[in-house]
PDB file of C-alpha atoms in Angstrom:
ATOM      1  CA  MET A 571      33.477  10.158 212.010  1.00 31.00           C
ATOM      2  CA  PRO A 572      34.150  10.671 215.723  1.00 35.00           C
ATOM      3  CA  ARG A 573      35.361   7.535 217.492  1.00 36.00           C
ATOM      4  CA  GLU A 574      33.045   5.580 219.744  1.00 32.00           C
ATOM      5  CA  SER A 575      33.855   5.400 223.452  1.00 31.00           C
ATOM      6  CA  GLY A 576      36.409   2.763 224.287  1.00 32.00           C
ATOM      7  CA  THR A 577      38.364   2.771 221.009  1.00 32.00           C
ATOM      8  CA  LEU A 578      42.112   2.419 221.185  1.00 33.00           C
ATOM      9  CA  GLU A 579      44.352   5.478 220.998  1.00 40.00           C
ATOM     10  CA  PRO A 580      48.105   6.065 221.087  1.00 40.00           C
ATOM     11  CA  GLY A 581      49.175   6.387 224.708  1.00 41.00           C
ATOM     12  CA  ALA A 582      51.860   8.443 226.366  1.00 38.00           C
ATOM     13  CA  HIS A 583      54.582   6.184 224.979  1.00 39.00           C
ATOM     14  CA  GLY A 584      53.063   5.535 221.570  1.00 42.00           C
ATOM     15  CA  ALA A 585      51.470   2.249 222.624  1.00 39.00           C
ATOM     16  CA  ALA A 586      47.791   1.493 222.268  1.00 35.00           C
ATOM     17  CA  THR A 587      45.860   2.453 225.375  1.00 36.00           C
ATOM     18  CA  GLN A 588      42.185   2.534 226.184  1.00 36.00           C
ATOM     19  CA  ALA A 589      40.793   5.974 225.415  1.00 42.00           C
ATOM     20  CA  PRO A 590      39.059   7.587 228.396  1.00 42.00           C
ATOM     21  CA  ARG A 591      35.309   7.244 228.144  1.00 43.00           C
ATOM     22  CA  ARG A 592      33.149  10.298 228.168  1.00 45.00           C
ATOM     23  CA  GLY A 593      31.613  11.114 231.486  1.00 46.00           C
ATOM     24  CA  LEU A 594      28.233  12.630 232.131  1.00 50.00           C
ATOM     25  CA  ALA A 595      27.223  14.835 229.205  1.00 51.00           C
ATOM     26  CA  GLY A 596      30.727  14.555 227.742  1.00 60.00           C
ATOM     27  CA  VAL A 597      32.519  15.903 230.835  1.00 63.00           C
ATOM     28  CA  PRO A 598      36.189  14.805 230.820  1.00 68.00           C
ATOM     29  CA  PRO A 599      36.946  12.122 233.442  1.00 71.00           C
ATOM     30  CA  ILE A 600      39.379  14.290 235.404  1.00 71.00           C
ATOM     31  CA  LEU A 601      36.686  16.955 235.840  1.00 67.00           C
ATOM     32  CA  LEU A 602      34.312  14.293 237.119  1.00 64.00           C
ATOM     33  CA  GLY A 603      36.998  13.515 239.678  1.00 68.00           C
ATOM     34  CA  VAL A 604      37.203  17.173 240.684  1.00 62.00           C
ATOM     35  CA  GLY A 605      33.419  17.245 240.992  1.00 62.00           C
ATOM     36  CA  GLY A 606      33.592  14.188 243.214  1.00 71.00           C
ATOM     37  CA  VAL A 607      36.127  15.896 245.481  1.00 58.00           C
ATOM     38  CA  HIS A 608      33.864  18.943 245.742  1.00 59.00           C
ATOM     39  CA  ALA A 609      30.835  16.785 246.539  1.00 66.00           C
ATOM     40  CA  ALA A 610      32.756  14.880 249.206  1.00 63.00           C
ATOM     41  CA  ALA A 611      34.043  18.140 250.681  1.00 54.00           C
ATOM     42  CA  LEU A 612      30.524  19.570 250.857  1.00 67.00           C
ATOM     43  CA  ALA A 613      29.192  16.396 252.436  1.00 68.00           C
ATOM     44  CA  GLY A 614      32.000  16.511 254.978  1.00 65.00           C
ATOM     45  CA  VAL A 615      31.226  20.103 255.934  1.00 61.00           C
ATOM     46  CA  LEU A 616      27.534  19.327 256.315  1.00 74.00           C
ATOM     47  CA  ALA A 617      28.342  16.372 258.543  1.00 77.00           C
ATOM     48  CA  ALA A 618      31.059  18.141 260.545  1.00 76.00           C
ATOM     49  CA  PRO A 619      31.077  21.941 260.059  1.00 79.00           C
ATOM     50  CA  ALA A 620      34.341  22.297 261.985  1.00 77.00           C
ATOM     51  CA  ALA A 621      36.094  20.345 259.212  1.00 69.00           C
ATOM     52  CA  TRP A 622      35.591  23.146 256.697  1.00 69.00           C
ATOM     53  CA  PRO A 623      39.337  23.994 256.452  1.00 74.00           C
ATOM     54  CA  TRP A 624      40.086  20.435 255.364  1.00 71.00           C
ATOM     55  CA  ALA A 625      37.223  20.492 252.871  1.00 55.00           C
ATOM     56  CA  LEU A 626      38.389  23.802 251.416  1.00 71.00           C
ATOM     57  CA  GLY A 627      41.939  22.506 251.162  1.00 68.00           C
ATOM     58  CA  ALA A 628      40.780  19.404 249.284  1.00 59.00           C
ATOM     59  CA  ALA A 629      38.747  21.492 246.828  1.00 58.00           C
ATOM     60  CA  LEU A 630      41.594  23.931 246.212  1.00 70.00           C
ATOM     61  CA  GLY A 631      44.037  21.057 245.866  1.00 74.00           C
ATOM     62  CA  SER A 632      41.946  19.459 243.125  1.00 62.00           C
ATOM     63  CA  HIS A 633      41.927  22.732 241.208  1.00 63.00           C
ATOM     64  CA  ALA A 634      45.677  23.082 241.634  1.00 78.00           C
ATOM     65  CA  LEU A 635      46.153  19.589 240.224  1.00 79.00           C
ATOM     66  CA  VAL A 636      44.118  20.384 237.117  1.00 71.00           C
ATOM     67  CA  THR A 637      46.038  23.637 236.641  1.00 85.00           C
ATOM     68  CA  ALA A 638      49.364  21.838 236.938  1.00 85.00           C
ATOM     69  CA  LEU A 639      48.301  19.190 234.423  1.00 86.00           C
ATOM     70  CA  SER A 640      47.110  21.886 232.008  1.00 89.00           C
ATOM     71  CA  LEU A 641      50.660  23.275 232.013  1.00 91.00           C
ATOM     72  CA  THR A 642      52.260  19.848 231.474  1.00 94.00           C
ATOM     73  CA  PRO A 643      52.371  19.264 227.696  1.00 96.00           C
ATOM     74  CA  ARG A 644      53.458  15.614 227.822  1.00 96.00           C
ATOM     75  CA  THR A 645      50.904  14.372 230.353  1.00 93.00           C
ATOM     76  CA  GLY A 646      48.455  11.671 229.361  1.00 91.00           C
ATOM     77  CA  LEU A 647      46.118  12.421 232.264  1.00 89.00           C
ATOM     78  CA  LEU A 648      44.088  14.910 230.220  1.00 90.00           C
ATOM     79  CA  GLY A 649      43.428  12.374 227.469  1.00 90.00           C
ATOM     80  CA  PRO A 650      45.477  10.280 225.013  1.00 92.00           C
ATOM     81  CA  ASN A 651      48.734  11.998 224.073  1.00 96.00           C
ATOM     82  CA  LEU A 652      51.347  10.773 221.601  1.00 97.00           C
ATOM     83  CA  THR A 653      54.795  11.496 223.050  1.00 98.00           C
ATOM     84  CA  ARG A 654      56.671   8.754 221.175  1.00 97.00           C
ATOM     85  CA  LEU A 655      56.177   6.936 217.897  1.00 97.00           C
ATOM     86  CA  PRO A 656      54.443   3.551 218.037  1.00 96.00           C
ATOM     87  CA  PRO A 657      56.758   0.572 218.716  1.00 96.00           C
ATOM     88  CA  PRO A 658      56.863  -0.642 215.072  1.00 96.00           C
ATOM     89  CA  CYS A 659      58.248   2.769 214.049  1.00 97.00           C
ATOM     90  CA  ALA A 660      60.900   2.601 216.747  1.00 98.00           C
ATOM     91  CA  ALA A 661      61.837  -0.906 215.619  1.00 98.00           C
ATOM     92  CA  ARG A 662      62.556   0.532 212.154  1.00 98.00           C
ATOM     93  CA  GLY A 663      64.847   3.178 213.630  1.00 98.00           C
ATOM     94  CA  GLU A 664      62.475   6.058 212.933  1.00 98.00           C
ATOM     95  CA  ILE A 665      62.492   9.471 214.612  1.00 98.00           C
ATOM     96  CA  GLY A 666      59.380  11.666 214.435  1.00 98.00           C
ATOM     97  CA  LEU A 667      60.408  15.117 213.212  1.00 98.00           C
ATOM     98  CA  THR A 668      57.841  17.834 213.916  1.00 98.00           C
ATOM     99  CA  ILE A 669      58.125  21.526 213.021  1.00 98.00           C
ATOM    100  CA  ASP A 670      55.749  24.085 214.521  1.00 97.00           C
ATOM    101  CA  ASP A 671      54.256  27.557 213.980  1.00 97.00           C
ATOM    102  CA  GLY A 672      54.595  27.950 210.205  1.00 96.00           C
ATOM    103  CA  PRO A 673      54.370  28.163 207.376  1.00 97.00           C
ATOM    104  CA  GLU A 674      56.971  30.951 207.306  1.00 96.00           C
ATOM    105  CA  PRO A 675      58.042  32.118 203.810  1.00 96.00           C
ATOM    106  CA  ARG A 676      61.481  33.219 205.059  1.00 94.00           C
ATOM    107  CA  VAL A 677      62.277  29.826 206.577  1.00 96.00           C
ATOM    108  CA  THR A 678      60.013  26.978 205.431  1.00 97.00           C
ATOM    109  CA  PRO A 679      61.265  26.758 201.793  1.00 97.00           C
ATOM    110  CA  ALA A 680      64.843  26.316 203.002  1.00 97.00           C
ATOM    111  CA  VAL A 681      63.677  23.703 205.511  1.00 97.00           C
ATOM    112  CA  LEU A 682      61.988  21.776 202.706  1.00 98.00           C
ATOM    113  CA  ASP A 683      65.186  21.850 200.643  1.00 98.00           C
ATOM    114  CA  LEU A 684      67.237  20.544 203.578  1.00 98.00           C
ATOM    115  CA  LEU A 685      64.768  17.728 204.186  1.00 98.00           C
ATOM    116  CA  ASP A 686      64.880  16.786 200.510  1.00 98.00           C
ATOM    117  CA  ALA A 687      68.674  16.770 200.518  1.00 98.00           C
ATOM    118  CA  HIS A 688      68.715  14.280 203.400  1.00 98.00           C
ATOM    119  CA  GLY A 689      65.750  12.162 202.271  1.00 98.00           C
ATOM    120  CA  ALA A 690      63.892  13.096 205.457  1.00 98.00           C
ATOM    121  CA  LYS A 691      60.208  13.687 206.132  1.00 98.00           C
ATOM    122  CA  ALA A 692      58.454  15.776 208.779  1.00 98.00           C
ATOM    123  CA  SER A 693      55.092  16.752 210.193  1.00 98.00           C
ATOM    124  CA  PHE A 694      54.534  20.517 210.042  1.00 98.00           C
ATOM    125  CA  PHE A 695      52.136  21.666 212.761  1.00 98.00           C
ATOM    126  CA  CYS A 696      50.828  24.809 211.095  1.00 98.00           C
ATOM    127  CA  ILE A 697      48.747  27.710 212.360  1.00 98.00           C
ATOM    128  CA  GLY A 698      45.511  27.953 210.376  1.00 98.00           C
ATOM    129  CA  GLU A 699      45.718  31.715 209.788  1.00 98.00           C
ATOM    130  CA  ARG A 700      49.297  31.390 208.487  1.00 98.00           C
ATOM    131  CA  VAL A 701      48.182  28.642 206.122  1.00 98.00           C
ATOM    132  CA  ALA A 702      45.431  30.933 204.831  1.00 98.00           C
ATOM    133  CA  ARG A 703      48.040  33.667 204.203  1.00 98.00           C
ATOM    134  CA  HIS A 704      50.482  31.308 202.490  1.00 98.00           C
ATOM    135  CA  PRO A 705      48.385  28.532 200.924  1.00 98.00           C
ATOM    136  CA  GLU A 706      50.907  27.862 198.164  1.00 98.00           C
ATOM    137  CA  LEU A 707      53.586  27.137 200.752  1.00 98.00           C
ATOM    138  CA  ALA A 708      51.285  24.768 202.642  1.00 98.00           C
ATOM    139  CA  ARG A 709      50.584  22.969 199.378  1.00 98.00           C
ATOM    140  CA  GLU A 710      54.314  22.742 198.697  1.00 98.00           C
ATOM    141  CA  ILE A 711      54.848  21.039 202.057  1.00 98.00           C
ATOM    142  CA  VAL A 712      52.333  18.373 201.068  1.00 98.00           C
ATOM    143  CA  ARG A 713      53.654  18.126 197.503  1.00 98.00           C
ATOM    144  CA  ARG A 714      57.086  17.225 198.838  1.00 98.00           C
ATOM    145  CA  GLY A 715      55.673  14.339 200.839  1.00 98.00           C
ATOM    146  CA  HIS A 716      55.335  15.879 204.290  1.00 98.00           C
ATOM    147  CA  ARG A 717      52.276  16.305 206.490  1.00 98.00           C
ATOM    148  CA  VAL A 718      50.512  19.500 207.501  1.00 98.00           C
ATOM    149  CA  GLU A 719      48.870  19.119 210.904  1.00 98.00           C
ATOM    150  CA  ASN A 720      46.638  21.337 213.042  1.00 98.00           C
ATOM    151  CA  HIS A 721      48.338  23.759 215.453  1.00 98.00           C
ATOM    152  CA  SER A 722      45.113  25.708 216.092  1.00 98.00           C
ATOM    153  CA  ALA A 723      43.590  28.467 214.027  1.00 98.00           C
ATOM    154  CA  ARG A 724      45.218  31.478 215.714  1.00 97.00           C
ATOM    155  CA  HIS A 725      47.831  30.176 218.194  1.00 97.00           C
ATOM    156  CA  ARG A 726      46.064  31.969 221.042  1.00 95.00           C
ATOM    157  CA  HIS A 727      48.157  32.668 224.130  1.00 93.00           C
ATOM    158  CA  ASP A 728      45.114  31.964 226.302  1.00 96.00           C
ATOM    159  CA  PHE A 729      44.486  28.568 224.687  1.00 97.00           C
ATOM    160  CA  ALA A 730      44.798  26.746 228.022  1.00 95.00           C
ATOM    161  CA  LEU A 731      41.971  28.882 229.428  1.00 95.00           C
ATOM    162  CA  LEU A 732      39.363  28.094 226.782  1.00 96.00           C
ATOM    163  CA  GLY A 733      36.177  26.158 227.429  1.00 95.00           C
ATOM    164  CA  PRO A 734      34.421  23.504 225.305  1.00 94.00           C
ATOM    165  CA  ARG A 735      33.019  25.988 222.766  1.00 96.00           C
ATOM    166  CA  GLY A 736      36.348  27.788 222.346  1.00 97.00           C
ATOM    167  CA  TYR A 737      38.239  24.554 221.771  1.00 97.00           C
ATOM    168  CA  ARG A 738      35.753  23.305 219.213  1.00 97.00           C
ATOM    169  CA  ALA A 739      35.930  26.610 217.346  1.00 97.00           C
ATOM    170  CA  GLU A 740      39.750  26.693 217.272  1.00 98.00           C
ATOM    171  CA  LEU A 741      40.076  23.085 216.156  1.00 98.00           C
ATOM    172  CA  ALA A 742      37.349  23.336 213.536  1.00 98.00           C
ATOM    173  CA  ALA A 743      38.723  26.576 212.076  1.00 98.00           C
ATOM    174  CA  GLY A 744      42.242  25.142 211.933  1.00 98.00           C
ATOM    175  CA  GLN A 745      40.984  22.009 210.186  1.00 98.00           C
ATOM    176  CA  ALA A 746      38.952  23.991 207.671  1.00 98.00           C
ATOM    177  CA  LEU A 747      41.755  26.432 206.787  1.00 98.00           C
ATOM    178  CA  ILE A 748      44.353  23.698 206.341  1.00 98.00           C
ATOM    179  CA  GLN A 749      42.108  21.391 204.359  1.00 98.00           C
ATOM    180  CA  ALA A 750      40.973  24.255 202.105  1.00 98.00           C
ATOM    181  CA  ALA A 751      44.598  25.083 201.270  1.00 98.00           C
ATOM    182  CA  THR A 752      46.072  21.581 200.957  1.00 98.00           C
ATOM    183  CA  GLY A 753      43.123  19.333 200.177  1.00 98.00           C
ATOM    184  CA  VAL A 754      44.182  17.071 203.083  1.00 97.00           C
ATOM    185  CA  ALA A 755      42.576  17.031 206.525  1.00 97.00           C
ATOM    186  CA  PRO A 756      45.030  16.984 209.441  1.00 97.00           C
ATOM    187  CA  SER A 757      45.053  13.887 211.642  1.00 97.00           C
ATOM    188  CA  TYR A 758      46.956  15.336 214.589  1.00 98.00           C
ATOM    189  CA  PHE A 759      46.654  18.397 216.788  1.00 98.00           C
ATOM    190  CA  ARG A 760      49.233  20.124 218.966  1.00 98.00           C
ATOM    191  CA  ALA A 761      48.176  22.849 221.382  1.00 98.00           C
ATOM    192  CA  PRO A 762      50.076  26.153 221.421  1.00 97.00           C
ATOM    193  CA  ALA A 763      53.085  25.524 223.713  1.00 95.00           C
ATOM    194  CA  GLY A 764      51.412  22.197 224.468  1.00 96.00           C
ATOM    195  CA  PHE A 765      49.154  23.801 227.097  1.00 97.00           C
ATOM    196  CA  ARG A 766      45.477  22.806 227.246  1.00 96.00           C
ATOM    197  CA  ASN A 767      42.899  22.043 229.906  1.00 95.00           C
ATOM    198  CA  PRO A 768      40.631  18.978 230.308  1.00 92.00           C
ATOM    199  CA  TRP A 769      38.001  20.413 227.944  1.00 93.00           C
ATOM    200  CA  CYS A 770      40.380  19.975 225.017  1.00 96.00           C
ATOM    201  CA  TRP A 771      40.027  16.203 224.916  1.00 93.00           C
ATOM    202  CA  PRO A 772      36.279  16.076 224.096  1.00 93.00           C
ATOM    203  CA  ALA A 773      36.820  18.666 221.344  1.00 96.00           C
ATOM    204  CA  LEU A 774      39.660  16.592 219.881  1.00 96.00           C
ATOM    205  CA  ARG A 775      37.530  13.490 220.020  1.00 93.00           C
ATOM    206  CA  ASP A 776      34.634  15.164 218.247  1.00 94.00           C
ATOM    207  CA  ALA A 777      36.991  16.532 215.568  1.00 95.00           C
ATOM    208  CA  ASP A 778      38.542  13.067 215.024  1.00 94.00           C
ATOM    209  CA  LEU A 779      41.974  14.462 215.901  1.00 96.00           C
ATOM    210  CA  ARG A 780      44.768  12.847 217.902  1.00 97.00           C
ATOM    211  CA  LEU A 781      46.825  14.914 220.320  1.00 97.00           C
ATOM    212  CA  ALA A 782      50.582  14.805 219.719  1.00 98.00           C
ATOM    213  CA  SER A 783      53.260  16.374 221.873  1.00 98.00           C
ATOM    214  CA  TRP A 784      56.943  15.362 221.821  1.00 98.00           C
ATOM    215  CA  THR A 785      59.686  13.371 223.491  1.00 98.00           C
ATOM    216  CA  ARG A 786      62.286  16.145 223.472  1.00 97.00           C
ATOM    217  CA  ARG A 787      62.473  19.722 222.256  1.00 97.00           C
ATOM    218  CA  GLY A 788      65.266  22.155 221.421  1.00 95.00           C
ATOM    219  CA  PHE A 789      63.646  25.320 222.824  1.00 96.00           C
ATOM    220  CA  ASP A 790      64.616  27.001 219.563  1.00 95.00           C
ATOM    221  CA  THR A 791      62.022  29.740 220.007  1.00 93.00           C
ATOM    222  CA  ARG A 792      64.305  31.415 222.525  1.00 92.00           C
ATOM    223  CA  GLU A 793      67.702  29.691 222.294  1.00 93.00           C
ATOM    224  CA  ARG A 794      70.025  31.389 219.788  1.00 91.00           C
ATOM    225  CA  ASP A 795      72.916  28.915 220.071  1.00 95.00           C
ATOM    226  CA  PRO A 796      72.486  26.083 217.519  1.00 95.00           C
ATOM    227  CA  ALA A 797      74.834  23.807 219.481  1.00 96.00           C
ATOM    228  CA  ARG A 798      72.653  24.021 222.583  1.00 97.00           C
ATOM    229  CA  VAL A 799      69.508  23.340 220.585  1.00 97.00           C
ATOM    230  CA  LEU A 800      71.132  20.318 218.950  1.00 98.00           C
ATOM    231  CA  GLY A 801      72.357  19.062 222.309  1.00 98.00           C
ATOM    232  CA  ARG A 802      68.874  19.169 223.826  1.00 98.00           C
ATOM    233  CA  LEU A 803      67.482  17.237 220.879  1.00 98.00           C
ATOM    234  CA  THR A 804      70.150  14.546 220.744  1.00 97.00           C
ATOM    235  CA  ARG A 805      71.088  13.937 224.395  1.00 96.00           C
ATOM    236  CA  GLY A 806      69.687  10.487 225.103  1.00 96.00           C
ATOM    237  CA  LEU A 807      68.098  10.313 221.647  1.00 98.00           C
ATOM    238  CA  ALA A 808      66.519   6.939 220.879  1.00 98.00           C
ATOM    239  CA  ALA A 809      64.534   5.392 218.053  1.00 98.00           C
ATOM    240  CA  GLY A 810      60.867   6.302 218.398  1.00 98.00           C
ATOM    241  CA  ASP A 811      61.490   9.751 219.862  1.00 98.00           C
ATOM    242  CA  ILE A 812      59.448  12.710 218.596  1.00 98.00           C
ATOM    243  CA  LEU A 813      61.463  15.924 218.199  1.00 98.00           C
ATOM    244  CA  LEU A 814      60.103  19.476 218.228  1.00 98.00           C
ATOM    245  CA  LEU A 815      61.551  22.422 216.287  1.00 97.00           C
ATOM    246  CA  HIS A 816      60.052  25.642 214.845  1.00 96.00           C
ATOM    247  CA  ASP A 817      60.027  27.261 211.414  1.00 95.00           C
ATOM    248  CA  GLY A 818      57.779  30.036 212.758  1.00 92.00           C
ATOM    249  CA  HIS A 819      58.437  32.069 215.907  1.00 84.00           C
ATOM    250  CA  GLY A 820      61.971  30.673 215.994  1.00 77.00           C
ATOM    251  CA  ALA A 821      64.889  32.555 217.525  1.00 69.00           C
ATOM    252  CA  ALA A 822      67.342  34.162 215.113  1.00 69.00           C
ATOM    253  CA  GLY A 823      70.642  32.332 214.875  1.00 62.00           C
ATOM    254  CA  SER A 824      74.033  33.775 215.653  1.00 49.00           C
ATOM    255  CA  HIS A 825      74.292  34.478 211.915  1.00 46.00           C
ATOM    256  CA  ASP A 826      71.612  35.221 209.343  1.00 52.00           C
ATOM    257  CA  GLY A 827      68.588  32.942 209.403  1.00 67.00           C
ATOM    258  CA  ALA A 828      66.564  31.005 211.969  1.00 87.00           C
ATOM    259  CA  VAL A 829      68.253  28.635 214.399  1.00 94.00           C
ATOM    260  CA  LEU A 830      66.349  25.790 212.774  1.00 96.00           C
ATOM    261  CA  LEU A 831      68.259  26.237 209.518  1.00 96.00           C
ATOM    262  CA  ARG A 832      71.561  25.922 211.366  1.00 95.00           C
ATOM    263  CA  VAL A 833      70.485  22.962 213.491  1.00 97.00           C
ATOM    264  CA  LEU A 834      68.728  20.841 210.897  1.00 97.00           C
ATOM    265  CA  PRO A 835      71.748  19.824 208.743  1.00 98.00           C
ATOM    266  CA  ASP A 836      73.706  18.639 211.778  1.00 98.00           C
ATOM    267  CA  LEU A 837      70.663  16.895 213.237  1.00 98.00           C
ATOM    268  CA  LEU A 838      69.876  15.007 210.049  1.00 98.00           C
ATOM    269  CA  GLY A 839      73.549  14.100 209.583  1.00 98.00           C
ATOM    270  CA  LEU A 840      73.718  12.741 213.123  1.00 98.00           C
ATOM    271  CA  LEU A 841      70.591  10.672 212.582  1.00 98.00           C
ATOM    272  CA  ARG A 842      72.155   9.125 209.517  1.00 98.00           C
ATOM    273  CA  GLU A 843      75.326   8.303 211.462  1.00 97.00           C
ATOM    274  CA  ARG A 844      73.220   6.512 214.079  1.00 97.00           C
ATOM    275  CA  SER A 845      71.202   4.625 211.440  1.00 98.00           C
ATOM    276  CA  LEU A 846      68.078   6.586 212.360  1.00 98.00           C
ATOM    277  CA  ARG A 847      65.620   8.142 209.914  1.00 98.00           C
ATOM    278  CA  ALA A 848      63.450  11.250 210.278  1.00 98.00           C
ATOM    279  CA  VAL A 849      59.795  10.619 209.411  1.00 98.00           C
ATOM    280  CA  ALA A 850      56.418  12.323 209.707  1.00 98.00           C
ATOM    281  CA  LEU A 851      54.052  11.081 212.383  1.00 98.00           C
ATOM    282  CA  PRO A 852      52.295   7.910 211.172  1.00 96.00           C
ATOM    283  CA  VAL A 853      48.763   8.546 209.936  1.00 80.00           C
ATOM    284  CA  PRO A 854      46.774   6.851 211.231  1.00 70.00           C
ATOM    285  CA  PRO A 855      48.871   5.493 214.115  1.00 53.00           C
ATOM    286  CA  GLU A 856      49.922   1.936 213.359  1.00 51.00           C
ATOM    287  CA  GLY A 857      47.499  -0.620 214.631  1.00 39.00           C
ATOM    288  CA  HIS A 858      44.592   1.851 214.768  1.00 45.00           C
ATOM    289  CA  ALA A 859      41.744   2.553 212.394  1.00 38.00           C
TER     290      ALA A 859
END
């Protein structure tokens, strides 16, 4: 069931924060703010027509702010956003390992074997259409004790430009395709590239999904050097961090195979050396219903 207004959600640092309440007719709070700026600008022009340049600047500035936030994956200003594991997970020395854009038959089975060899778990943010093409692989991810989460139905490049209806359709289709293949409904959603606009939050809320981004990423979709990817993931690494890698759409390594397959053994070995443990995102987040 969708959550009632005012329930607690994981905040930008994994802590419980008050979920933004719905505005008028379900309008996201930040859009109500933009509407308020527009109303104030119009009132100002009516009262003092010569002030129209200032009013126009304020209106354009509010739109620029929303655009900038839509292109900021880790922001919590567009709604609750999990960028770190909850504090109890960090206290146990856990690292959230997330793997995006699969399942990919040429890569994902090897990833599963590596995770098994190191006793590690992960959350796989899968594209609904890929799950429908490879349902047995999605089931294998779940069978081995990992999570399959919602990474949209089609991984649209214009995802950040969608409106309320488009977001609801993408989320619902992703949920349906993944649940049909695995028998388990995702609990988390990650937008393609992390980009989304304020209309995404009401759709997430209605779908009973939590938004998850990351603490640090390796940029392994374009970086071919495994050492550089590993460095980005481990520089400043701390318990509670959420890491992002890709089994789909990943760059090819300097030798055969995806960069992920060359990074993962060293990453998991380093975690063990630091007494850290790779885990899937907690479902539901600790301390929340």
